[in-house]
Amino acid sequence: MDTRDISFNILKRIEEEDSYVSDVLGQALTQLQFKEKRDRAFITRLVEGVTERRLSLDFLIDKFSSKTA
């Protein structure tokens, strides 16, 4: 599984379980100790960035999509 798939699954779990980002991300990164440090950093930044910008991303998706977010 590549870093983007892993990030997506983390974000999906956060949404579905209404969990804290730090909890889910921490658990996932503990399980991914075999991954390179830069991969773990990328996953962390991507998940945190999407979470921080969620309202803006939802707005843009709603604006340009026929389905609402």
PDB file of N, CA and C in Angstrom:
ATOM      1  N   MET A   1       0.856  -1.171   0.000  1.00  0.00           N
ATOM      2  CA  MET A   1       0.000   0.000   0.000  1.00  0.00           C
ATOM      3  C   MET A   1       0.903   1.236   0.000  1.00  0.00           C
ATOM      4  N   ASP A   2       0.594   2.189  -0.867  1.00  0.00           N
ATOM      5  CA  ASP A   2       1.443   3.385  -0.925  1.00  0.00           C
ATOM      6  C   ASP A   2       0.994   4.432   0.095  1.00  0.00           C
ATOM      7  N   THR A   3       1.788   5.472   0.222  1.00  0.00           N
ATOM      8  CA  THR A   3       1.549   6.478   1.267  1.00  0.00           C
ATOM      9  C   THR A   3       0.212   7.200   1.104  1.00  0.00           C
ATOM     10  N   ARG A   4      -0.213   7.399  -0.129  1.00  0.00           N
ATOM     11  CA  ARG A   4      -1.501   8.078  -0.342  1.00  0.00           C
ATOM     12  C   ARG A   4      -2.674   7.187   0.066  1.00  0.00           C
ATOM     13  N   ASP A   5      -2.577   5.903  -0.236  1.00  0.00           N
ATOM     14  CA  ASP A   5      -3.618   4.969   0.202  1.00  0.00           C
ATOM     15  C   ASP A   5      -3.686   4.897   1.724  1.00  0.00           C
ATOM     16  N   ILE A   6      -2.531   4.841   2.340  1.00  0.00           N
ATOM     17  CA  ILE A   6      -2.474   4.804   3.802  1.00  0.00           C
ATOM     18  C   ILE A   6      -3.101   6.075   4.381  1.00  0.00           C
ATOM     19  N   SER A   7      -2.757   7.229   3.813  1.00  0.00           N
ATOM     20  CA  SER A   7      -3.313   8.504   4.280  1.00  0.00           C
ATOM     21  C   SER A   7      -4.824   8.530   4.114  1.00  0.00           C
ATOM     22  N   PHE A   8      -5.305   8.059   2.963  1.00  0.00           N
ATOM     23  CA  PHE A   8      -6.745   8.011   2.720  1.00  0.00           C
ATOM     24  C   PHE A   8      -7.443   7.141   3.760  1.00  0.00           C
ATOM     25  N   ASN A   9      -6.875   5.979   4.033  1.00  0.00           N
ATOM     26  CA  ASN A   9      -7.483   5.078   5.018  1.00  0.00           C
ATOM     27  C   ASN A   9      -7.499   5.689   6.415  1.00  0.00           C
ATOM     28  N   ILE A  10      -6.470   6.423   6.756  1.00  0.00           N
ATOM     29  CA  ILE A  10      -6.439   7.114   8.051  1.00  0.00           C
ATOM     30  C   ILE A  10      -7.536   8.170   8.100  1.00  0.00           C
ATOM     31  N   LEU A  11      -7.645   8.977   7.052  1.00  0.00           N
ATOM     32  CA  LEU A  11      -8.682  10.018   6.998  1.00  0.00           C
ATOM     33  C   LEU A  11     -10.080   9.405   7.034  1.00  0.00           C
ATOM     34  N   LYS A  12     -10.256   8.312   6.329  1.00  0.00           N
ATOM     35  CA  LYS A  12     -11.549   7.625   6.311  1.00  0.00           C
ATOM     36  C   LYS A  12     -11.910   7.127   7.712  1.00  0.00           C
ATOM     37  N   ARG A  13     -10.930   6.563   8.397  1.00  0.00           N
ATOM     38  CA  ARG A  13     -11.170   6.066   9.757  1.00  0.00           C
ATOM     39  C   ARG A  13     -11.510   7.206  10.714  1.00  0.00           C
ATOM     40  N   ILE A  14     -10.814   8.327  10.579  1.00  0.00           N
ATOM     41  CA  ILE A  14     -11.100   9.498  11.418  1.00  0.00           C
ATOM     42  C   ILE A  14     -12.544   9.939  11.220  1.00  0.00           C
ATOM     43  N   GLU A  15     -12.978   9.972   9.965  1.00  0.00           N
ATOM     44  CA  GLU A  15     -14.337  10.408   9.638  1.00  0.00           C
ATOM     45  C   GLU A  15     -15.379   9.401  10.136  1.00  0.00           C
ATOM     46  N   GLU A  16     -15.184   8.143   9.830  1.00  0.00           N
ATOM     47  CA  GLU A  16     -16.179   7.118  10.164  1.00  0.00           C
ATOM     48  C   GLU A  16     -16.314   6.884  11.664  1.00  0.00           C
ATOM     49  N   GLU A  17     -15.192   6.955  12.375  1.00  0.00           N
ATOM     50  CA  GLU A  17     -15.220   6.680  13.809  1.00  0.00           C
ATOM     51  C   GLU A  17     -15.327   7.945  14.647  1.00  0.00           C
ATOM     52  N   ASP A  18     -15.348   9.107  13.984  1.00  0.00           N
ATOM     53  CA  ASP A  18     -15.381  10.397  14.674  1.00  0.00           C
ATOM     54  C   ASP A  18     -14.283  10.445  15.740  1.00  0.00           C
ATOM     55  N   SER A  19     -13.078  10.055  15.309  1.00  0.00           N
ATOM     56  CA  SER A  19     -11.930   9.958  16.214  1.00  0.00           C
ATOM     57  C   SER A  19     -11.040  11.181  16.110  1.00  0.00           C
ATOM     58  N   TYR A  20     -10.178  11.320  17.095  1.00  0.00           N
ATOM     59  CA  TYR A  20      -9.186  12.388  17.058  1.00  0.00           C
ATOM     60  C   TYR A  20      -8.082  12.035  16.070  1.00  0.00           C
ATOM     61  N   VAL A  21      -7.636  13.031  15.327  1.00  0.00           N
ATOM     62  CA  VAL A  21      -6.573  12.836  14.345  1.00  0.00           C
ATOM     63  C   VAL A  21      -5.331  12.262  15.014  1.00  0.00           C
ATOM     64  N   SER A  22      -4.947  12.840  16.129  1.00  0.00           N
ATOM     65  CA  SER A  22      -3.710  12.409  16.793  1.00  0.00           C
ATOM     66  C   SER A  22      -3.772  10.945  17.223  1.00  0.00           C
ATOM     67  N   ASP A  23      -4.947  10.482  17.645  1.00  0.00           N
ATOM     68  CA  ASP A  23      -5.083   9.085  18.075  1.00  0.00           C
ATOM     69  C   ASP A  23      -4.931   8.122  16.902  1.00  0.00           C
ATOM     70  N   VAL A  24      -5.682   8.365  15.849  1.00  0.00           N
ATOM     71  CA  VAL A  24      -5.660   7.467  14.687  1.00  0.00           C
ATOM     72  C   VAL A  24      -4.310   7.528  13.986  1.00  0.00           C
ATOM     73  N   LEU A  25      -3.786   8.724  13.826  1.00  0.00           N
ATOM     74  CA  LEU A  25      -2.490   8.887  13.169  1.00  0.00           C
ATOM     75  C   LEU A  25      -1.385   8.215  13.982  1.00  0.00           C
ATOM     76  N   GLY A  26      -1.413   8.389  15.285  1.00  0.00           N
ATOM     77  CA  GLY A  26      -0.414   7.762  16.147  1.00  0.00           C
ATOM     78  C   GLY A  26      -0.442   6.245  16.057  1.00  0.00           C
ATOM     79  N   GLN A  27      -1.640   5.675  16.071  1.00  0.00           N
ATOM     80  CA  GLN A  27      -1.775   4.221  15.950  1.00  0.00           C
ATOM     81  C   GLN A  27      -1.252   3.735  14.606  1.00  0.00           C
ATOM     82  N   ALA A  28      -1.617   4.430  13.551  1.00  0.00           N
ATOM     83  CA  ALA A  28      -1.190   4.025  12.207  1.00  0.00           C
ATOM     84  C   ALA A  28       0.319   4.123  12.054  1.00  0.00           C
ATOM     85  N   LEU A  29       0.908   5.194  12.546  1.00  0.00           N
ATOM     86  CA  LEU A  29       2.356   5.364  12.411  1.00  0.00           C
ATOM     87  C   LEU A  29       3.121   4.336  13.242  1.00  0.00           C
ATOM     88  N   THR A  30       2.556   3.928  14.365  1.00  0.00           N
ATOM     89  CA  THR A  30       3.179   2.878  15.170  1.00  0.00           C
ATOM     90  C   THR A  30       3.197   1.562  14.390  1.00  0.00           C
ATOM     91  N   GLN A  31       2.109   1.289  13.691  1.00  0.00           N
ATOM     92  CA  GLN A  31       2.029   0.069  12.886  1.00  0.00           C
ATOM     93  C   GLN A  31       2.936   0.131  11.659  1.00  0.00           C
ATOM     94  N   LEU A  32       3.296   1.328  11.212  1.00  0.00           N
ATOM     95  CA  LEU A  32       4.075   1.507   9.984  1.00  0.00           C
ATOM     96  C   LEU A  32       5.546   1.761  10.256  1.00  0.00           C
ATOM     97  N   GLN A  33       6.063   1.238  11.318  1.00  0.00           N
ATOM     98  CA  GLN A  33       7.457   1.496  11.663  1.00  0.00           C
ATOM     99  C   GLN A  33       8.419   1.037  10.581  1.00  0.00           C
ATOM    100  N   PHE A  34       7.994   0.111   9.732  1.00  0.00           N
ATOM    101  CA  PHE A  34       8.861  -0.359   8.659  1.00  0.00           C
ATOM    102  C   PHE A  34       9.007   0.668   7.543  1.00  0.00           C
ATOM    103  N   LYS A  35       8.103   1.610   7.470  1.00  0.00           N
ATOM    104  CA  LYS A  35       8.168   2.648   6.436  1.00  0.00           C
ATOM    105  C   LYS A  35       9.327   3.599   6.706  1.00  0.00           C
ATOM    106  N   GLU A  36       9.817   4.181   5.637  1.00  0.00           N
ATOM    107  CA  GLU A  36      10.894   5.164   5.775  1.00  0.00           C
ATOM    108  C   GLU A  36      10.392   6.399   6.520  1.00  0.00           C
ATOM    109  N   LYS A  37      11.319   7.097   7.152  1.00  0.00           N
ATOM    110  CA  LYS A  37      10.977   8.296   7.924  1.00  0.00           C
ATOM    111  C   LYS A  37      10.279   9.325   7.045  1.00  0.00           C
ATOM    112  N   ARG A  38      10.745   9.497   5.819  1.00  0.00           N
ATOM    113  CA  ARG A  38      10.121  10.501   4.947  1.00  0.00           C
ATOM    114  C   ARG A  38       8.691  10.099   4.575  1.00  0.00           C
ATOM    115  N   ASP A  39       8.412   8.780   4.465  1.00  0.00           N
ATOM    116  CA  ASP A  39       7.047   8.331   4.192  1.00  0.00           C
ATOM    117  C   ASP A  39       6.136   8.628   5.376  1.00  0.00           C
ATOM    118  N   ARG A  40       6.621   8.373   6.574  1.00  0.00           N
ATOM    119  CA  ARG A  40       5.828   8.684   7.775  1.00  0.00           C
ATOM    120  C   ARG A  40       5.578  10.185   7.881  1.00  0.00           C
ATOM    121  N   ALA A  41       6.586  10.992   7.537  1.00  0.00           N
ATOM    122  CA  ALA A  41       6.429  12.454   7.571  1.00  0.00           C
ATOM    123  C   ALA A  41       5.412  12.909   6.531  1.00  0.00           C
ATOM    124  N   PHE A  42       5.457  12.307   5.337  1.00  0.00           N
ATOM    125  CA  PHE A  42       4.500  12.660   4.285  1.00  0.00           C
ATOM    126  C   PHE A  42       3.075  12.325   4.719  1.00  0.00           C
ATOM    127  N   ILE A  43       2.891  11.130   5.268  1.00  0.00           N
ATOM    128  CA  ILE A  43       1.568  10.711   5.732  1.00  0.00           C
ATOM    129  C   ILE A  43       1.059  11.667   6.809  1.00  0.00           C
ATOM    130  N   THR A  44       1.913  12.004   7.746  1.00  0.00           N
ATOM    131  CA  THR A  44       1.534  12.924   8.823  1.00  0.00           C
ATOM    132  C   THR A  44       1.113  14.270   8.263  1.00  0.00           C
ATOM    133  N   ARG A  45       1.915  14.832   7.387  1.00  0.00           N
ATOM    134  CA  ARG A  45       1.612  16.160   6.843  1.00  0.00           C
ATOM    135  C   ARG A  45       0.352  16.146   5.993  1.00  0.00           C
ATOM    136  N   LEU A  46       0.173  15.102   5.187  1.00  0.00           N
ATOM    137  CA  LEU A  46      -1.016  15.010   4.341  1.00  0.00           C
ATOM    138  C   LEU A  46      -2.281  14.898   5.187  1.00  0.00           C
ATOM    139  N   VAL A  47      -2.274  14.020   6.175  1.00  0.00           N
ATOM    140  CA  VAL A  47      -3.451  13.837   7.034  1.00  0.00           C
ATOM    141  C   VAL A  47      -3.743  15.114   7.821  1.00  0.00           C
ATOM    142  N   GLU A  48      -2.719  15.715   8.403  1.00  0.00           N
ATOM    143  CA  GLU A  48      -2.933  16.949   9.167  1.00  0.00           C
ATOM    144  C   GLU A  48      -3.369  18.093   8.256  1.00  0.00           C
ATOM    145  N   GLY A  49      -2.800  18.183   7.068  1.00  0.00           N
ATOM    146  CA  GLY A  49      -3.157  19.251   6.135  1.00  0.00           C
ATOM    147  C   GLY A  49      -4.597  19.148   5.663  1.00  0.00           C
ATOM    148  N   VAL A  50      -5.020  17.942   5.316  1.00  0.00           N
ATOM    149  CA  VAL A  50      -6.412  17.742   4.887  1.00  0.00           C
ATOM    150  C   VAL A  50      -7.359  18.060   6.035  1.00  0.00           C
ATOM    151  N   THR A  51      -7.003  17.626   7.227  1.00  0.00           N
ATOM    152  CA  THR A  51      -7.843  17.883   8.396  1.00  0.00           C
ATOM    153  C   THR A  51      -7.939  19.383   8.695  1.00  0.00           C
ATOM    154  N   GLU A  52      -6.818  20.078   8.616  1.00  0.00           N
ATOM    155  CA  GLU A  52      -6.798  21.522   8.876  1.00  0.00           C
ATOM    156  C   GLU A  52      -7.620  22.296   7.848  1.00  0.00           C
ATOM    157  N   ARG A  53      -7.622  21.821   6.626  1.00  0.00           N
ATOM    158  CA  ARG A  53      -8.276  22.551   5.538  1.00  0.00           C
ATOM    159  C   ARG A  53      -9.600  21.925   5.099  1.00  0.00           C
ATOM    160  N   ARG A  54     -10.166  21.130   5.942  1.00  0.00           N
ATOM    161  CA  ARG A  54     -11.365  20.388   5.569  1.00  0.00           C
ATOM    162  C   ARG A  54     -12.520  21.289   5.127  1.00  0.00           C
ATOM    163  N   LEU A  55     -12.795  22.332   5.854  1.00  0.00           N
ATOM    164  CA  LEU A  55     -13.905  23.210   5.474  1.00  0.00           C
ATOM    165  C   LEU A  55     -13.670  23.835   4.106  1.00  0.00           C
ATOM    166  N   SER A  56     -12.464  24.291   3.859  1.00  0.00           N
ATOM    167  CA  SER A  56     -12.133  24.877   2.557  1.00  0.00           C
ATOM    168  C   SER A  56     -12.233  23.837   1.449  1.00  0.00           C
ATOM    169  N   LEU A  57     -11.735  22.647   1.710  1.00  0.00           N
ATOM    170  CA  LEU A  57     -11.806  21.575   0.711  1.00  0.00           C
ATOM    171  C   LEU A  57     -13.250  21.189   0.428  1.00  0.00           C
ATOM    172  N   ASP A  58     -14.074  21.068   1.465  1.00  0.00           N
ATOM    173  CA  ASP A  58     -15.491  20.759   1.270  1.00  0.00           C
ATOM    174  C   ASP A  58     -16.181  21.842   0.456  1.00  0.00           C
ATOM    175  N   PHE A  59     -15.864  23.105   0.721  1.00  0.00           N
ATOM    176  CA  PHE A  59     -16.443  24.212  -0.030  1.00  0.00           C
ATOM    177  C   PHE A  59     -16.088  24.097  -1.509  1.00  0.00           C
ATOM    178  N   LEU A  60     -14.822  23.849  -1.798  1.00  0.00           N
ATOM    179  CA  LEU A  60     -14.385  23.746  -3.194  1.00  0.00           C
ATOM    180  C   LEU A  60     -14.993  22.537  -3.896  1.00  0.00           C
ATOM    181  N   ILE A  61     -15.099  21.437  -3.191  1.00  0.00           N
ATOM    182  CA  ILE A  61     -15.730  20.253  -3.780  1.00  0.00           C
ATOM    183  C   ILE A  61     -17.187  20.547  -4.094  1.00  0.00           C
ATOM    184  N   ASP A  62     -17.893  21.173  -3.164  1.00  0.00           N
ATOM    185  CA  ASP A  62     -19.295  21.533  -3.394  1.00  0.00           C
ATOM    186  C   ASP A  62     -19.441  22.477  -4.579  1.00  0.00           C
ATOM    187  N   LYS A  63     -18.527  23.406  -4.694  1.00  0.00           N
ATOM    188  CA  LYS A  63     -18.599  24.414  -5.751  1.00  0.00           C
ATOM    189  C   LYS A  63     -18.428  23.803  -7.141  1.00  0.00           C
ATOM    190  N   PHE A  64     -17.540  22.828  -7.270  1.00  0.00           N
ATOM    191  CA  PHE A  64     -17.200  22.297  -8.583  1.00  0.00           C
ATOM    192  C   PHE A  64     -17.754  20.902  -8.858  1.00  0.00           C
ATOM    193  N   SER A  65     -18.536  20.377  -7.951  1.00  0.00           N
ATOM    194  CA  SER A  65     -19.060  19.027  -8.114  1.00  0.00           C
ATOM    195  C   SER A  65     -20.578  19.062  -8.208  1.00  0.00           C
ATOM    196  N   SER A  66     -21.122  18.065  -8.899  1.00  0.00           N
ATOM    197  CA  SER A  66     -22.579  17.971  -8.957  1.00  0.00           C
ATOM    198  C   SER A  66     -23.136  17.342  -7.676  1.00  0.00           C
ATOM    199  N   LYS A  67     -22.267  16.668  -6.908  1.00  0.00           N
ATOM    200  CA  LYS A  67     -22.648  16.114  -5.608  1.00  0.00           C
ATOM    201  C   LYS A  67     -22.072  16.992  -4.513  1.00  0.00           C
ATOM    202  N   THR A  68     -22.772  17.078  -3.394  1.00  0.00           N
ATOM    203  CA  THR A  68     -22.245  17.861  -2.278  1.00  0.00           C
ATOM    204  C   THR A  68     -21.351  16.990  -1.413  1.00  0.00           C
ATOM    205  N   ALA A  69     -20.407  17.642  -0.725  1.00  0.00           N
ATOM    206  CA  ALA A  69     -19.461  16.896   0.121  1.00  0.00           C
ATOM    207  C   ALA A  69     -20.110  16.461   1.405  1.00  0.00           C
TER     208      ALA A  69
END
